[in-house]
Coordinates of C-alpha atoms in Angstrom, one line a residue:
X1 CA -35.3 38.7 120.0
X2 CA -32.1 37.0 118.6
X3 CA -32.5 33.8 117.4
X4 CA -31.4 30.9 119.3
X5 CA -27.9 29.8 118.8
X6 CA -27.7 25.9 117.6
X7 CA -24.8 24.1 118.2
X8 CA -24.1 20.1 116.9
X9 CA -21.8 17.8 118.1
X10 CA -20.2 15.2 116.1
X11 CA -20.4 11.5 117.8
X12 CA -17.1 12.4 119.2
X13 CA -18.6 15.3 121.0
X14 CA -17.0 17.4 119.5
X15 CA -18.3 21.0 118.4
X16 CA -18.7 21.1 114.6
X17 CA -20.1 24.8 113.8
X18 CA -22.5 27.2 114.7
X19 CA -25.4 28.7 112.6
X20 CA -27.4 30.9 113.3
X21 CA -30.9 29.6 112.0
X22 CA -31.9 26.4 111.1
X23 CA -28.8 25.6 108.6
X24 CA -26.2 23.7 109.8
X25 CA -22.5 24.4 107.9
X26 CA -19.4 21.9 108.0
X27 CA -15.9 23.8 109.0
X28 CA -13.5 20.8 109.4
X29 CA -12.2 17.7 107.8
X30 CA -12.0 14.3 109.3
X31 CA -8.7 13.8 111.1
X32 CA -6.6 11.0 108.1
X33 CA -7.9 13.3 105.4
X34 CA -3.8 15.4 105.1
X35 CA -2.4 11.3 105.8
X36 CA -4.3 10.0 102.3
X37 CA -3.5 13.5 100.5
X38 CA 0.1 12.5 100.8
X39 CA 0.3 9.0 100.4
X40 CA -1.2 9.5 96.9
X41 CA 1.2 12.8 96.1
X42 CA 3.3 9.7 97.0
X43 CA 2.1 7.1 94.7
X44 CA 1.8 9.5 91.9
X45 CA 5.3 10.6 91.9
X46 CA 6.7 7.0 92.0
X47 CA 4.8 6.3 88.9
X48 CA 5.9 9.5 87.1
X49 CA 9.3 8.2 87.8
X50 CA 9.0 4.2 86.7
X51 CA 7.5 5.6 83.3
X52 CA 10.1 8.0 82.7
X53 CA 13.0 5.4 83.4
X54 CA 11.1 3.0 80.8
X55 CA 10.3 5.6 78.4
X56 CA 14.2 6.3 78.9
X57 CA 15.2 2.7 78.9
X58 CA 12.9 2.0 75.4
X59 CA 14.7 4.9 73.6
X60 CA 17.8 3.6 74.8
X61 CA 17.3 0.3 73.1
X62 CA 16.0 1.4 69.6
X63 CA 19.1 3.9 69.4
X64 CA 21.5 1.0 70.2
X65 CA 19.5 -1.1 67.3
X66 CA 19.3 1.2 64.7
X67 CA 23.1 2.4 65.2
X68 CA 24.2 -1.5 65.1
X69 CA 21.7 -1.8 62.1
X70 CA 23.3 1.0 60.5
X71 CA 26.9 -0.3 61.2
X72 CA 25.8 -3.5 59.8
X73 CA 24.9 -1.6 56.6
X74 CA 27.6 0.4 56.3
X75 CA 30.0 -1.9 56.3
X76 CA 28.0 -5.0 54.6
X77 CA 28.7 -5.6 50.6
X78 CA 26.2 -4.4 48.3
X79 CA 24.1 -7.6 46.7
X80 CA 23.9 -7.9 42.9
X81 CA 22.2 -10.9 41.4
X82 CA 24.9 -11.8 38.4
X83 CA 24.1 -14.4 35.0
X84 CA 27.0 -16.7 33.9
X85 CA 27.1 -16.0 30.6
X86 CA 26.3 -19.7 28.0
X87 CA 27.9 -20.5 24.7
X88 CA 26.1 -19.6 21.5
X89 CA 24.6 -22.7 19.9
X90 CA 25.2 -23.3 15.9
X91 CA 21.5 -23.0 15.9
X92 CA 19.6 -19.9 17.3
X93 CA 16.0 -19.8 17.7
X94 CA 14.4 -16.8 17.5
X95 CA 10.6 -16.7 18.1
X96 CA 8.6 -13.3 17.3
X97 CA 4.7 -12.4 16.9
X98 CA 3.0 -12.7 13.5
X99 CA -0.3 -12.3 12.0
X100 CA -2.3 -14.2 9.7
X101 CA -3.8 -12.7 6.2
X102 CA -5.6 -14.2 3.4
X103 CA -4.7 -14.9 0.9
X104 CA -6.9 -12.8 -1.1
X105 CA -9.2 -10.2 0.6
X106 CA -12.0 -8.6 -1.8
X107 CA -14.3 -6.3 -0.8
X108 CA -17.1 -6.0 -3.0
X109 CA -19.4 -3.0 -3.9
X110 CA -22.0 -2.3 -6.1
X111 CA -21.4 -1.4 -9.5
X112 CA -24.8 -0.2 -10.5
X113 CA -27.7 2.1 -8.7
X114 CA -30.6 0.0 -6.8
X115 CA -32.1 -1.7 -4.1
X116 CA -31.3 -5.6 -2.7
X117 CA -33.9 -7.9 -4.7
X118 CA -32.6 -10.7 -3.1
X119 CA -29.6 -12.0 -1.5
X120 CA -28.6 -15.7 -1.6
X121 CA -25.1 -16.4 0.4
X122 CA -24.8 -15.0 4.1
X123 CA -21.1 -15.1 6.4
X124 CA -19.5 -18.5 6.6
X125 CA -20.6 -19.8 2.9
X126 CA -18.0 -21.1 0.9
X127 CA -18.5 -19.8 -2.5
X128 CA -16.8 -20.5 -5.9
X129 CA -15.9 -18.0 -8.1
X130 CA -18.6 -16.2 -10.5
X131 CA -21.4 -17.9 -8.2
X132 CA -24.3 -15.8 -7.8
X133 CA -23.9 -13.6 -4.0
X134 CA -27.1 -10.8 -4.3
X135 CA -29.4 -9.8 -7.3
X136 CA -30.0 -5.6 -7.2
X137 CA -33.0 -4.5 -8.9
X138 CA -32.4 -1.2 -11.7
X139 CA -35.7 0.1 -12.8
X140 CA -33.5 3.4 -13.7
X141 CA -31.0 1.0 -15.3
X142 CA -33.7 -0.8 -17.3
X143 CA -35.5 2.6 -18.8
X144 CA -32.5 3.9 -19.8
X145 CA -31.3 0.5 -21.6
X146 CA -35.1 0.3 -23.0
X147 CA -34.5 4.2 -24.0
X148 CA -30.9 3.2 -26.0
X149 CA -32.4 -0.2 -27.4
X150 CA -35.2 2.6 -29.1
X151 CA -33.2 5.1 -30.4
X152 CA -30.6 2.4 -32.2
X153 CA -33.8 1.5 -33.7
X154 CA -34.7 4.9 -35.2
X155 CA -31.1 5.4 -35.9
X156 CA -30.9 2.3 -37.9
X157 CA -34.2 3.5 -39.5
X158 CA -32.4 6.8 -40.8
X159 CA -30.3 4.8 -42.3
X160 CA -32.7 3.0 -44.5
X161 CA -33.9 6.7 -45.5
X162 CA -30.2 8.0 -46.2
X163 CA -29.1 5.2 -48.1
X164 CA -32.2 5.6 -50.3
X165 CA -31.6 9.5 -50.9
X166 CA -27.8 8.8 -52.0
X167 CA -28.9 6.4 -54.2
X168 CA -31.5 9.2 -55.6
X169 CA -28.8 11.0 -56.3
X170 CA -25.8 8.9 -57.6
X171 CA -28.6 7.9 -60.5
X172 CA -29.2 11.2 -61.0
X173 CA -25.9 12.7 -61.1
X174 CA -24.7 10.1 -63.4
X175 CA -27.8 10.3 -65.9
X176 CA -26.6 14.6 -65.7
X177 CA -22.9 13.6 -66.4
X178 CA -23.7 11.3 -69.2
X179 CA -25.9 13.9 -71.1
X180 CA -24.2 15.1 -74.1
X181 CA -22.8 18.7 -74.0
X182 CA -25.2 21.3 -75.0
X183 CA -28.2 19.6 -73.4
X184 CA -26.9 20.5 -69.8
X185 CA -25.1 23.2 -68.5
X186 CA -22.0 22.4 -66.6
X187 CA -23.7 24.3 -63.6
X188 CA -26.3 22.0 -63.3
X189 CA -23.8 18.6 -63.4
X190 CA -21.9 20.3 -60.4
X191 CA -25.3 20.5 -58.7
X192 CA -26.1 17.1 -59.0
X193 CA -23.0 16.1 -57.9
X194 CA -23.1 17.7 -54.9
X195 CA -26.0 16.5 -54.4
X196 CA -24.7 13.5 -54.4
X197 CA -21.9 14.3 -52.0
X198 CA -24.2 15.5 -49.7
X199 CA -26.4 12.4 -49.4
X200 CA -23.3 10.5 -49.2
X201 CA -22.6 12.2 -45.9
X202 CA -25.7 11.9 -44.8
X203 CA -25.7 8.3 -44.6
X204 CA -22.4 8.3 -43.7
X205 CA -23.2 10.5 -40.4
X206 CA -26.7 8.2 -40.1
X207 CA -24.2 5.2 -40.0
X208 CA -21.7 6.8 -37.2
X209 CA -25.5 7.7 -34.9
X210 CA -26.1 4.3 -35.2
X211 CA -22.7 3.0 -34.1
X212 CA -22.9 5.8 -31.0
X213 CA -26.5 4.3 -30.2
X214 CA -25.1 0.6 -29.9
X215 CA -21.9 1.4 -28.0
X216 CA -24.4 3.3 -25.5
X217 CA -26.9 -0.1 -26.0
X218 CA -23.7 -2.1 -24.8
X219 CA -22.7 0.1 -22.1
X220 CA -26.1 -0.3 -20.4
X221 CA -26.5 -4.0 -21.5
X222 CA -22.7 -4.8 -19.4
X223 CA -23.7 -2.2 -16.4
X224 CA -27.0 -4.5 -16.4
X225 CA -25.2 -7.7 -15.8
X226 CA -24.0 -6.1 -12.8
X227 CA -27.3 -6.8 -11.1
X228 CA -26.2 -10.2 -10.3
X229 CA -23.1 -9.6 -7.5
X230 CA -21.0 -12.7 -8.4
X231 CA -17.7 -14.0 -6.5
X232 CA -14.3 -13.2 -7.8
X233 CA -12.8 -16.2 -6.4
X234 CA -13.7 -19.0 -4.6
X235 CA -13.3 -18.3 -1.0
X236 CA -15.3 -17.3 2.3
X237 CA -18.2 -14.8 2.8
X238 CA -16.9 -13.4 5.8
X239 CA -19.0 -9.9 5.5
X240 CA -22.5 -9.5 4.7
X241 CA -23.5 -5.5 4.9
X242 CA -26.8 -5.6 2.8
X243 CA -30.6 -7.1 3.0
X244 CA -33.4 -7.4 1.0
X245 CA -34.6 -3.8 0.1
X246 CA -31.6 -1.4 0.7
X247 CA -30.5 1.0 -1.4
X248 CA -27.1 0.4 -3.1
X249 CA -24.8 3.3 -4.9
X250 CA -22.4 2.3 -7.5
X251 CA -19.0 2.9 -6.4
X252 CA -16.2 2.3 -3.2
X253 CA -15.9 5.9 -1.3
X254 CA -16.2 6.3 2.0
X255 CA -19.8 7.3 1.7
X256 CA -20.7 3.8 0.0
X257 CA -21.7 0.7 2.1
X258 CA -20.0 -2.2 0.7
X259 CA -22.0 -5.5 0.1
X260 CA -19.6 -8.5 0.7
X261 CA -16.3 -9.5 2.1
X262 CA -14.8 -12.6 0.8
X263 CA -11.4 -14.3 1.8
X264 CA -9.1 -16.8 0.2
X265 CA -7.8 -18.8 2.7
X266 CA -5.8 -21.4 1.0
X267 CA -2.8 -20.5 1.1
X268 CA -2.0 -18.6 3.8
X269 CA -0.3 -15.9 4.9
X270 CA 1.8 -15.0 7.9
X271 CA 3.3 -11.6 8.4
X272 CA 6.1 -11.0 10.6
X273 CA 8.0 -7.9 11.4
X274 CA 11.4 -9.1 12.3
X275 CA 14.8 -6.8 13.7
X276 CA 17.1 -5.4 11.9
X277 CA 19.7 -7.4 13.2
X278 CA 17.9 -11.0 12.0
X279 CA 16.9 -9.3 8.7
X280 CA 20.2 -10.2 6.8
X281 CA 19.4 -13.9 7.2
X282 CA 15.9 -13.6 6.8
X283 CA 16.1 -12.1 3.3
X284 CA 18.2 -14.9 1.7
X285 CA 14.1 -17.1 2.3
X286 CA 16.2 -20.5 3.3
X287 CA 15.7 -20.1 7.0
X288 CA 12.9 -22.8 8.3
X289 CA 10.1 -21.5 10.1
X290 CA 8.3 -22.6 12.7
X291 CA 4.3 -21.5 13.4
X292 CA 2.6 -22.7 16.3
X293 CA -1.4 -21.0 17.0
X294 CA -1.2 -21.3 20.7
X295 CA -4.6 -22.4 22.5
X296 CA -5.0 -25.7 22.1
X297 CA -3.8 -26.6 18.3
X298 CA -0.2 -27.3 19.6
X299 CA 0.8 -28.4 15.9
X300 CA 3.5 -26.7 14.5
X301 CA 2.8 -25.3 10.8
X302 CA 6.7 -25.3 9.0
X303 CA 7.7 -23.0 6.0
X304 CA 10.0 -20.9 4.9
X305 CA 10.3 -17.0 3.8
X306 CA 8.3 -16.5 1.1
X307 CA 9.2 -13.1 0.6
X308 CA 10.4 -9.9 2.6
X309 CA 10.0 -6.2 2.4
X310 CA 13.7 -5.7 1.5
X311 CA 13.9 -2.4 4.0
X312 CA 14.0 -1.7 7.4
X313 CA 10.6 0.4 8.4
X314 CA 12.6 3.8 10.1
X315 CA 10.7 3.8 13.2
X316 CA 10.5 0.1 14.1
X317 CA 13.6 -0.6 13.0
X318 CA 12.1 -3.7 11.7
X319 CA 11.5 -5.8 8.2
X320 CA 8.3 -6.9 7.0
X321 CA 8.6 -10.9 6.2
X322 CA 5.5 -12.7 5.1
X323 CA 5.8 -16.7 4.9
X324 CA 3.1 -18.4 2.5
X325 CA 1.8 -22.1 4.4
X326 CA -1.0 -24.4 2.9
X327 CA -4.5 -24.4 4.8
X328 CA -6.2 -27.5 2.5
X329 CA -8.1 -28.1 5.5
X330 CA -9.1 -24.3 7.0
X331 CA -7.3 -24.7 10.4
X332 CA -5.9 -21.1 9.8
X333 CA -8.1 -18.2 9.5
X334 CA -7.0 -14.5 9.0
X335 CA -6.5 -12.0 11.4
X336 CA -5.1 -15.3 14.1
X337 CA -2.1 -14.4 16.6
X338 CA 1.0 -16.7 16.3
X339 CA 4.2 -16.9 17.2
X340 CA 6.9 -17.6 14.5
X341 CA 10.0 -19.6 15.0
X342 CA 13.0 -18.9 13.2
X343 CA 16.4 -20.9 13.1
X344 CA 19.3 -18.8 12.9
X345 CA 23.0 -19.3 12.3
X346 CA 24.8 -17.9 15.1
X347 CA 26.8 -14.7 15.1
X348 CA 28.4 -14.1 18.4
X349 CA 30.7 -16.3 20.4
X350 CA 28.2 -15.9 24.2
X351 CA 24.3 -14.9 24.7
X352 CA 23.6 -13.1 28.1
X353 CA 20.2 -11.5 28.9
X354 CA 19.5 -8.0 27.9
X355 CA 19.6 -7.1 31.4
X356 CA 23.1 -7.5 32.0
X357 CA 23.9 -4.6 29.6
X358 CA 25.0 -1.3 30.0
X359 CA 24.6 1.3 28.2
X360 CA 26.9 4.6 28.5
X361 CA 28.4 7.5 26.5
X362 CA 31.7 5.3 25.8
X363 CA 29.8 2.5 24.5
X364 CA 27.7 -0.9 25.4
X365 CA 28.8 -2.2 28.8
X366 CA 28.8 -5.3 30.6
X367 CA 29.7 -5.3 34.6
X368 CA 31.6 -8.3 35.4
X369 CA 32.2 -9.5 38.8
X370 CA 35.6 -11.9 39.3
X371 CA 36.4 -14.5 41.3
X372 CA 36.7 -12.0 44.6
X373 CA 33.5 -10.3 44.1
X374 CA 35.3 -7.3 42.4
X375 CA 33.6 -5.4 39.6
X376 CA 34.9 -4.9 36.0
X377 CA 33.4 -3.0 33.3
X378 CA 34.1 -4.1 30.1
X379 CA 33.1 -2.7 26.5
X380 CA 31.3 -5.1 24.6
X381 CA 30.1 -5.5 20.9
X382 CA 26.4 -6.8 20.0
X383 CA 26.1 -9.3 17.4
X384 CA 22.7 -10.0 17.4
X385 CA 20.0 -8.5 19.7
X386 CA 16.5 -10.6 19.6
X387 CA 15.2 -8.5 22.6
X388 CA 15.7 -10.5 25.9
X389 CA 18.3 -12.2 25.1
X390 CA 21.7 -10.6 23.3
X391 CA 24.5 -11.9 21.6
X392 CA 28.1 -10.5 22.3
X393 CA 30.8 -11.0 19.5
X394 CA 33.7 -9.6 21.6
X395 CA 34.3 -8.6 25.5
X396 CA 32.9 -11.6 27.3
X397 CA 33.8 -15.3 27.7
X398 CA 31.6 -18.1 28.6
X399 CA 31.3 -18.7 32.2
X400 CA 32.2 -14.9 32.9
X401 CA 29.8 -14.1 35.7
X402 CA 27.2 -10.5 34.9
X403 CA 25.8 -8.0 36.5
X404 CA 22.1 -8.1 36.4
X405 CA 20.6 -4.4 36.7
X406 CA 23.3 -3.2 37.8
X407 CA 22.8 0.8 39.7
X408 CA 25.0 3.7 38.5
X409 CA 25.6 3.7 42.2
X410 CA 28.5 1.0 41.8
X411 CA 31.6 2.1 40.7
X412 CA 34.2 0.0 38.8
X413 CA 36.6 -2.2 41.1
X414 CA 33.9 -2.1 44.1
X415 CA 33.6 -5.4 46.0
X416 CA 29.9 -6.9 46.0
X417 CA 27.9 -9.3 47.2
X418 CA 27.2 -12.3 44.2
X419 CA 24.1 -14.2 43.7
X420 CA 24.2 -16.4 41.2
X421 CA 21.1 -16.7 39.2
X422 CA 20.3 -19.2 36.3
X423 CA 20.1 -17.8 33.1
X424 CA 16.8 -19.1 32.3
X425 CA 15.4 -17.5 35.2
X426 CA 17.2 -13.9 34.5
X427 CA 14.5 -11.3 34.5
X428 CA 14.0 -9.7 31.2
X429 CA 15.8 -5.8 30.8
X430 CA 14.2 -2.6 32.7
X431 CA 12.3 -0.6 30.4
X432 CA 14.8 2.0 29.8
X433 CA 17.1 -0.5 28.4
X434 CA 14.8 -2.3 26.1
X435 CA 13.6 1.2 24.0
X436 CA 17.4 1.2 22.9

């Protein structure tokens, strides 16, 4: 028997399918379903279009900026920040870096073999000079000076005995000499006189042992003194290496442990390592010198050049000067960073900043910029170059306005774009330009 067809009507009695069996299976679509299909092909396509005319409109825009940007560019002046240049002053400071030394620096070692006994002044004691630092103990010292001490006494003793066989023989000899002839054979005087001889030399020999046994008596009695470490000057302890029971080593190698450092600090020393160009007026010692510490001693210290080097170090280019100030009351201690201040007669006519020069295969440069904003390279000649700041003998005028940094990009006789800077704030020269 086939099973019973089932048919289903919607609520709008309508036939919706036929199963066969107790499934029921859905073959059509409610009747707006094709109406909302389209209206949202519809809506999507409107979309699609509105973002494509702003995604259009948006490029549109930045291509018109960036091609007025560019136009702008192309046809705007370059900028260059330019310096007037200043007139030289009769009196030039020029301020450099120094160091401060003692006066006198000692390092002291030991001069004999031991150990520390004791040790009396530690770093920061002022000491005067032969004051007791450290006492080493020698027991090798002291057996070997006990050792000498003996054997000058036994030499001395010989001596005693060779002076007493020589005059053995001298009364001898002469009691053989003075015999009449006949009695003696001349054999027998020679004998005694040799004899004589001989004992003369051996005191004479006994006398040089002794002298060798007292120089070697003195030699251990000075190396013992050496077991008190004195001062050689008065000064500072600004090193203590040693404590009680270390083993010292006569001598200053590299393998020996020194015991003390001690400074002179009164005077003072300052050592400055000036340019070549300043060295000329620096070695004549009349230029004053300003020292100031920095921190908060704002004091100047004056001087003058005490001395210099008299040659210019290859490498640095530079001079050693050293300048010698009074420090009564220890404000100054070695080793301190200051900065030295020296009055200089002028050389050139303008100073400009190093940073307005140029440097090329023709010669030193300087790019100046007229009145219309026009650039002109001109050759220059340095009269005095104290590292920022240069002075020009020839090739520039005070007033004329310069180039600061100027690119390899601007040719000569291009129009630019001025901005006038002070000269106290002109930044200092590129790096390239200062290793000159």
């Amino acid at each position: 028997m086939e099973p019973e067809e089932h048919i289903r009507k919607t609520d709008y009695g309508d036939d919706v399918a036929k199963t066969e069996g107790p499934e029921v299976m859905s073959t059509r679509f409610e009747a707006d379903t094709g109406r909302r299909i389209k209206k949202g092909a519809v809506v999507f396509l409107v979309v699609l279009i509105v973002a494509f005319i702003a995604v259009g409109l948006d490029r549109y825009v930045k291509d018109r900026r960036l091609a007025s940007m560019t136009t702008q560019v192309a046809t705007s002046l370059p900028q260059v920040d330019v310096v007037a240049a200043q007139p030289v002053a009769a009196v030039q400071q020029l301020s450099l870096p120094g160091q401060t030394a003692a006066w006198h620096a000692s390092t002291i070692y030991a001069r004999v073999n031991g150990y520390v006994g004791k040790w009396i002044n530690d770093i920061g004691d002022r000491v005067h000079q032969g004051q007791v630092l450290a006492v080493i103990e020698t027991p090798d010292l002291d057996a070997q000076l006990a050792a000498a001490r003996a054997q000058l006494h036994a030499a001395k003793a010989q001596i005693l005995v060779r002076r007493a066989a020589v005059q053995f023989s001298k009364s001898t000899y002469e009691r053989w000499r003075d015999s009449p002839k006949g009695v003696v054979s001349e054999q027998e005087r020679e004998e005694k006189r040799a004899d004589y001889d001989s004992a003369t030399a051996s005191l004479e020999s006994a006398q040089a042992d002794v002298a060798l046994d007292q120089a070697r008596v003195d030699q251990y009695v000075a190396l013992s003194q050496f077991k008190l470490v004195t001062a050689p000057f008065d000064g500072v302890v600004t090193e203590r290496y040693i404590d009680i029971g270390n083993l010292v080593t006569a001598g200053s190698t590299s393998a020996t442990t020194p015991l003390y450092v001690i400074t002179q600090n009164d005077p003072m020393r300052v050592f400055v390592d000036v340019p070549q160009s300043a060295s000329a007026d620096l070695v004549r010692g009349n230029a004053p010198v300003q020292i100031r510490t920095g921190g908060g001693d704002h004091r100047p210290y004056l001087g003058k050049v005490s001395r210099s080097s008299g040659a210019i170090n290859s490498q640095a280019r530079t001079m050693r000067v050293e300048i010698d100030i009074p420090n009564a009351a220890q404000t100054l201690l070695p080793g301190m960073y200051v900065t030295v201040a020296f009055e200089l007669p002028a050389k050139g006519q303008v100073e400009v900043p190093a940073a307005t020069l140029v440097f090329r295969s023709s010669g030193v440069q300087v790019a100046r910029v007229d009145s219309q904003g026009r650039i002109n390279f001109q050759e220059v000649t340095i009269a005095r170059d104290d590292g920022n700041v240069v002075e020009l003998g020839s090739g520039v005028a005070p007033g004329d306005r310069l180039a600061l940094n100027i690119g390899s990009q601007i040719a000569n006789g291009e129009r630019v774009q001025a901005n006038l800077m002070p000269a106290a704030t002109a930044p200092a020269a590129p790096a390239e330009t200062a290793k000159r």
